[in-house]
Structures are given as C-alpha cells and as structure tokens.
Amino acid sequence: MAACFAGEPNLPEVNAPWMKGEKLTFSLGWGFITAGTATLEVKPIAGGKTEFLTHATGNKTINRIYPVNDTVYTRVRNKGLMTEVFRKRLHEGTFHNTSVIRFDRKGEKAWLSDTVFTDMKARKVKRSADTAVAIQGMEHSIMSAFYYVRTMPLTVGDTSRFSAVSGKKRYELKVLVHGKETVESVLGKVPCIKVEPVLDGDGIFVSKGRIFIWLTDDDRRIPVLMECEIALGSIKAKLLKAK
C-alpha cells in the first residue's frame, strides 16, 4: 500500500467532532505530586487545514527547581491528517532545543532541522543538524499520529499499524487496543477504550517505558487519562477541562 500512495496521497477528509475546535487541559502528576499542566488545542484554519498546539509547563514549585516550558505546533491537511510542518520547542532546566520537520510528500522526503542551545538568551548553539528522511507519502508526525489514533475504530484485541517520522528516523507504529474500562474523570464515570502505542524501534510518544491512553468510547475519543511508565513509577496526565 505504501508504494501505491508514494508522493501526494489522496485521502478522505477527517470529520471527527474535535476537528471543529477543541481545547483539553490536563494536570501532570508523578505519584501524589502535581507537577504541572498541559494543554492540547485544535484550531481549524483556511484551506482545508488544521493546527494542533500543545503546551506543557511545571507549576510554580517545580519551575523554581527545574523550569519546564515546552511547546509543540503541527499543521496538517484535513485529508488523512497528513502533517505539513511539525515544530517543537523544549525548555527543560538547562536543556533548550528547537526542532522543525517539513514534509515534502511529492519529493518523498521529511526535512529535519534540529538545534540544541547552551544559552538560549544569547542563542549560543551547542549542536545543530539538518537531516533528510526518506518517506513514502503516508507518514505522520508525533502530534498527527496522536490525533489519527482518535479516528480509528479501535476494536478490542485489534492491532493497527501506520508509519511516522520522529527525529531523524521513520518508524512503524503499532496501536494495541487492550480493552474497555470505566474511568472516573471530570466528565464523570465514562466508558473508555485503553490503547497502547508501540514502536518498532525508538520511542515516538515516549523514549522509555510504556504509555497507555484511555479514550472515551464514543465518536469524540477524548483522552481522559494518559499514563507513562518511567524508572521511578509513572507520570499521569488527567483531564481537567474539555472545551
């Protein structure tokens, strides 16, 4: 199938309810500690395209010890949620990184520009790299992959597969549908589908451990809970608000 879609893929337009606009706010916690908040926002724009915006920051206590201010921007075509540009800015403690991936589906390349700074204010560069990744036309970015999962049928026991580009590589991503559970949330007790994204290679959603996502079992597929396993327990993102 990849060969059939080489170049510009002609895919059906995604008409999920959240494509009209959505803003989700999450609390970020480690054990009993509330570490910060994160937002996921969907903004329709002209030309049959949509923007996905993500922002995560620590709370006042955490930011005094280890400042965190991360943003991710993605622009997609509504047909198939194919990414045109993915931009990431990470500010975590003394680590500062900017990364941009531009998808050239006709040229079958994803162009990556990645820079790490030693001093962000003075714009002192520690290392910088420009890389081209060969693609076949149907690859997603991190954020479009997340939203694409929300459009899937998600039948319990099934495994779905598609491709994505993260960093300097192209990956094959599997989505495992583990089962249905009822989750207590700000939306009340809601029936959910528990899924797990797994990569054949390094992480796209996480760098280590496993990640589980509980999506509402309806056409909205709202992520009410996300849990990432780490060496010292797990980090949880719990839904606080949904607009």
Short mmCIF file of C-alpha atoms in Angstrom, two decimals:
data_model
loop_
_atom_site.label_atom_id
_atom_site.label_comp_id
_atom_site.label_asym_id
_atom_site.label_seq_id
_atom_site.Cartn_x
_atom_site.Cartn_y
_atom_site.Cartn_z
CA MET A 1 0.00 0.00 0.00
CA ALA A 2 2.86 2.39 0.73
CA ALA A 3 4.04 2.15 -2.87
CA CYS A 4 0.53 2.96 -4.12
CA PHE A 5 0.49 6.18 -2.11
CA ALA A 6 4.02 7.36 -2.91
CA GLY A 7 4.08 11.13 -3.35
CA GLU A 8 0.94 13.16 -2.53
CA PRO A 9 -1.66 10.79 -1.00
CA ASN A 10 -5.33 11.32 -1.86
CA LEU A 11 -7.07 10.50 1.42
CA PRO A 12 -10.59 11.09 2.77
CA GLU A 13 -11.19 14.20 4.87
CA VAL A 14 -11.34 13.64 8.63
CA ASN A 15 -14.64 14.82 10.12
CA ALA A 16 -14.22 13.94 13.81
CA PRO A 17 -16.17 16.22 16.21
CA TRP A 18 -12.96 17.77 17.60
CA MET A 19 -11.87 18.90 14.13
CA LYS A 20 -14.24 21.88 14.57
CA GLY A 21 -12.13 23.08 17.50
CA GLU A 22 -11.13 21.66 20.87
CA LYS A 23 -9.09 22.58 23.92
CA LEU A 24 -8.17 19.99 26.55
CA THR A 25 -6.38 20.85 29.79
CA PHE A 26 -4.56 18.21 31.85
CA SER A 27 -2.88 18.02 35.22
CA LEU A 28 0.55 16.37 35.16
CA GLY A 29 1.39 14.26 38.18
CA TRP A 30 4.06 11.93 39.47
CA GLY A 31 2.73 9.77 42.28
CA PHE A 32 0.99 12.12 44.71
CA ILE A 33 2.87 15.15 43.37
CA THR A 34 1.15 17.54 40.94
CA ALA A 35 3.99 18.72 38.74
CA GLY A 36 2.29 20.98 36.21
CA THR A 37 -0.30 21.32 33.47
CA ALA A 38 -0.57 20.69 29.76
CA THR A 39 -2.98 21.81 27.05
CA LEU A 40 -3.87 20.22 23.72
CA GLU A 41 -5.67 22.51 21.28
CA VAL A 42 -7.21 22.00 17.84
CA LYS A 43 -7.67 25.08 15.61
CA PRO A 44 -9.29 24.88 12.16
CA ILE A 45 -7.68 27.22 9.60
CA ALA A 46 -8.32 28.14 5.98
CA GLY A 47 -7.50 25.92 3.03
CA GLY A 48 -8.77 22.62 4.45
CA LYS A 49 -6.09 22.55 7.15
CA THR A 50 -5.90 22.34 10.95
CA GLU A 51 -3.37 23.37 13.60
CA PHE A 52 -2.56 21.27 16.65
CA LEU A 53 -0.96 23.17 19.53
CA THR A 54 0.47 21.66 22.71
CA HIS A 55 1.91 23.45 25.72
CA ALA A 56 3.29 21.93 28.93
CA THR A 57 4.74 23.72 31.93
CA GLY A 58 5.63 22.99 35.52
CA ASN A 59 3.84 24.58 38.47
CA LYS A 60 5.49 27.37 40.47
CA THR A 61 7.25 24.99 42.85
CA ILE A 62 8.59 22.73 40.11
CA ASN A 63 9.65 25.65 37.92
CA ARG A 64 11.76 27.09 40.73
CA ILE A 65 13.69 23.81 40.90
CA TYR A 66 13.54 22.66 37.29
CA PRO A 67 11.85 25.08 34.87
CA VAL A 68 9.77 23.44 32.15
CA ASN A 69 8.16 25.23 29.21
CA ASP A 70 7.53 23.01 26.18
CA THR A 71 5.51 23.82 23.07
CA VAL A 72 4.67 21.75 20.00
CA TYR A 73 2.99 23.07 16.86
CA THR A 74 1.71 20.95 13.98
CA ARG A 75 -0.13 21.94 10.80
CA VAL A 76 -1.97 19.17 8.96
CA ARG A 77 -4.16 18.72 5.93
CA ASN A 78 -7.64 17.63 6.91
CA LYS A 79 -7.41 14.82 4.37
CA GLY A 80 -5.82 11.99 6.33
CA LEU A 81 -4.32 14.39 8.92
CA MET A 82 -1.13 14.46 6.87
CA THR A 83 1.45 16.77 8.51
CA GLU A 84 2.90 19.65 6.51
CA VAL A 85 5.09 21.08 9.27
CA PHE A 86 5.95 19.99 12.82
CA ARG A 87 7.71 22.38 15.19
CA LYS A 88 8.91 21.63 18.73
CA ARG A 89 10.49 23.93 21.32
CA LEU A 90 11.70 22.38 24.58
CA HIS A 91 12.94 24.34 27.59
CA GLU A 92 13.65 21.91 30.43
CA GLY A 93 16.10 23.02 33.09
CA THR A 94 19.30 23.92 31.24
CA PHE A 95 18.26 21.96 28.15
CA HIS A 96 16.96 24.08 25.26
CA ASN A 97 16.04 22.52 21.93
CA THR A 98 14.23 23.64 18.78
CA SER A 99 13.25 21.18 16.09
CA VAL A 100 11.36 21.57 12.81
CA ILE A 101 10.24 18.83 10.40
CA ARG A 102 8.81 19.77 7.00
CA PHE A 103 7.14 17.06 4.95
CA ASP A 104 7.72 17.06 1.19
CA ARG A 105 5.46 14.23 0.07
CA LYS A 106 5.96 14.83 -3.65
CA GLY A 107 9.72 14.71 -3.15
CA GLU A 108 9.33 11.79 -0.68
CA LYS A 109 11.45 13.48 1.98
CA ALA A 110 10.96 14.79 5.50
CA TRP A 111 13.42 17.62 6.19
CA LEU A 112 14.58 17.97 9.80
CA SER A 113 16.38 20.94 11.35
CA ASP A 114 17.38 20.39 14.98
CA THR A 115 19.33 22.72 17.30
CA VAL A 116 20.39 22.41 20.94
CA PHE A 117 21.43 25.63 22.72
CA THR A 118 23.84 26.05 25.65
CA ASP A 119 22.49 29.56 26.25
CA MET A 120 19.04 30.29 24.87
CA LYS A 121 19.05 34.03 25.60
CA ALA A 122 22.42 34.54 23.90
CA ARG A 123 21.46 32.00 21.20
CA LYS A 124 24.68 30.04 21.78
CA VAL A 125 24.49 26.76 19.88
CA LYS A 126 25.77 23.51 21.37
CA ARG A 127 24.99 21.42 18.28
CA SER A 128 22.90 21.69 15.17
CA ALA A 129 21.95 19.23 12.45
CA ASP A 130 19.97 19.18 9.22
CA THR A 131 18.75 15.76 8.08
CA ALA A 132 16.59 14.34 5.28
CA VAL A 133 14.48 11.25 6.00
CA ALA A 134 13.12 9.18 3.11
CA ILE A 135 9.33 8.79 3.26
CA GLN A 136 6.71 7.05 1.14
CA GLY A 137 3.89 9.59 1.42
CA MET A 138 1.71 8.34 4.32
CA GLU A 139 3.89 9.14 7.34
CA HIS A 140 2.63 11.10 10.36
CA SER A 141 4.39 13.34 12.88
CA ILE A 142 4.12 12.82 16.66
CA MET A 143 1.04 15.00 17.04
CA SER A 144 -0.81 13.98 13.90
CA ALA A 145 -0.24 10.34 14.93
CA PHE A 146 -1.87 11.03 18.30
CA TYR A 147 -4.93 12.59 16.70
CA TYR A 148 -5.05 9.95 13.97
CA VAL A 149 -5.40 7.27 16.65
CA ARG A 150 -8.53 9.09 17.83
CA THR A 151 -10.14 8.49 14.41
CA MET A 152 -9.56 4.72 14.41
CA PRO A 153 -12.35 2.15 15.01
CA LEU A 154 -10.37 0.71 18.00
CA THR A 155 -11.85 -2.77 18.26
CA VAL A 156 -10.71 -4.63 21.39
CA GLY A 157 -7.96 -7.12 20.57
CA ASP A 158 -7.05 -5.48 17.26
CA THR A 159 -3.66 -4.03 16.33
CA SER A 160 -3.47 -1.13 13.87
CA ARG A 161 -0.28 -0.12 12.06
CA PHE A 162 0.95 3.02 10.33
CA SER A 163 4.17 4.96 9.80
CA ALA A 164 5.56 8.09 11.47
CA VAL A 165 8.64 10.30 11.43
CA SER A 166 10.24 11.36 14.70
CA GLY A 167 13.67 12.93 14.99
CA LYS A 168 15.99 11.53 12.35
CA LYS A 169 14.08 8.33 11.60
CA ARG A 170 10.98 6.82 10.07
CA TYR A 171 9.18 4.35 12.33
CA GLU A 172 6.48 1.73 12.10
CA LEU A 173 3.92 2.38 14.83
CA LYS A 174 1.52 -0.20 16.23
CA VAL A 175 -1.56 0.69 18.27
CA LEU A 176 -2.71 -2.09 20.60
CA VAL A 177 -6.31 -1.99 21.80
CA HIS A 178 -6.23 -3.62 25.25
CA GLY A 179 -9.85 -3.40 26.38
CA LYS A 180 -12.66 -1.30 27.77
CA GLU A 181 -12.65 0.27 31.23
CA THR A 182 -14.73 2.82 33.13
CA VAL A 183 -12.65 5.82 34.22
CA GLU A 184 -13.57 8.44 36.85
CA SER A 185 -12.92 11.86 35.36
CA VAL A 186 -14.16 15.46 35.20
CA LEU A 187 -16.69 14.14 32.68
CA GLY A 188 -17.98 11.71 35.31
CA LYS A 189 -17.64 7.96 35.13
CA VAL A 190 -17.09 7.38 31.43
CA PRO A 191 -16.65 4.17 29.41
CA CYS A 192 -13.20 4.22 27.83
CA ILE A 193 -11.03 2.25 25.46
CA LYS A 194 -7.48 1.58 26.67
CA VAL A 195 -4.85 1.76 23.91
CA GLU A 196 -1.07 1.48 23.81
CA PRO A 197 1.15 2.89 21.04
CA VAL A 198 4.22 0.71 20.44
CA LEU A 199 7.11 1.40 18.08
CA ASP A 200 9.31 -0.97 16.14
CA GLY A 201 12.39 0.98 17.22
CA ASP A 202 12.89 4.00 19.45
CA GLY A 203 10.06 5.92 21.07
CA ILE A 204 7.82 8.39 19.30
CA PHE A 205 5.40 9.03 22.12
CA VAL A 206 7.92 8.24 24.86
CA SER A 207 11.62 7.48 24.94
CA LYS A 208 11.46 4.74 27.58
CA GLY A 209 8.81 2.60 29.20
CA ARG A 210 5.23 2.13 28.02
CA ILE A 211 2.43 4.59 27.53
CA PHE A 212 -1.28 3.93 27.91
CA ILE A 213 -4.12 6.19 26.81
CA TRP A 214 -7.76 5.95 27.90
CA LEU A 215 -10.07 7.40 25.21
CA THR A 216 -13.80 7.88 25.70
CA ASP A 217 -15.76 5.13 23.96
CA ASP A 218 -17.71 7.47 21.67
CA ASP A 219 -17.12 9.46 18.50
CA ARG A 220 -15.24 12.19 20.43
CA ARG A 221 -12.47 9.83 21.62
CA ILE A 222 -11.46 12.29 24.36
CA PRO A 223 -8.23 11.27 26.18
CA VAL A 224 -9.32 11.44 29.81
CA LEU A 225 -6.17 9.77 31.16
CA MET A 226 -2.65 9.12 29.88
CA GLU A 227 -0.02 7.19 31.82
CA CYS A 228 3.67 6.90 31.02
CA GLU A 229 5.84 4.36 32.79
CA ILE A 230 9.25 5.61 33.95
CA ALA A 231 12.04 4.12 36.05
CA LEU A 232 10.66 5.66 39.27
CA GLY A 233 6.96 4.92 38.85
CA SER A 234 4.72 6.63 36.34
CA ILE A 235 3.66 10.06 35.12
CA LYS A 236 -0.05 10.63 34.69
CA ALA A 237 -1.93 13.25 32.70
CA LYS A 238 -5.52 13.61 33.94
CA LEU A 239 -8.15 15.64 32.12
CA LEU A 240 -9.11 18.84 33.98
CA LYS A 241 -11.16 20.68 31.35
CA ALA A 242 -12.62 19.95 27.96
CA LYS A 243 -13.95 22.67 25.63
#
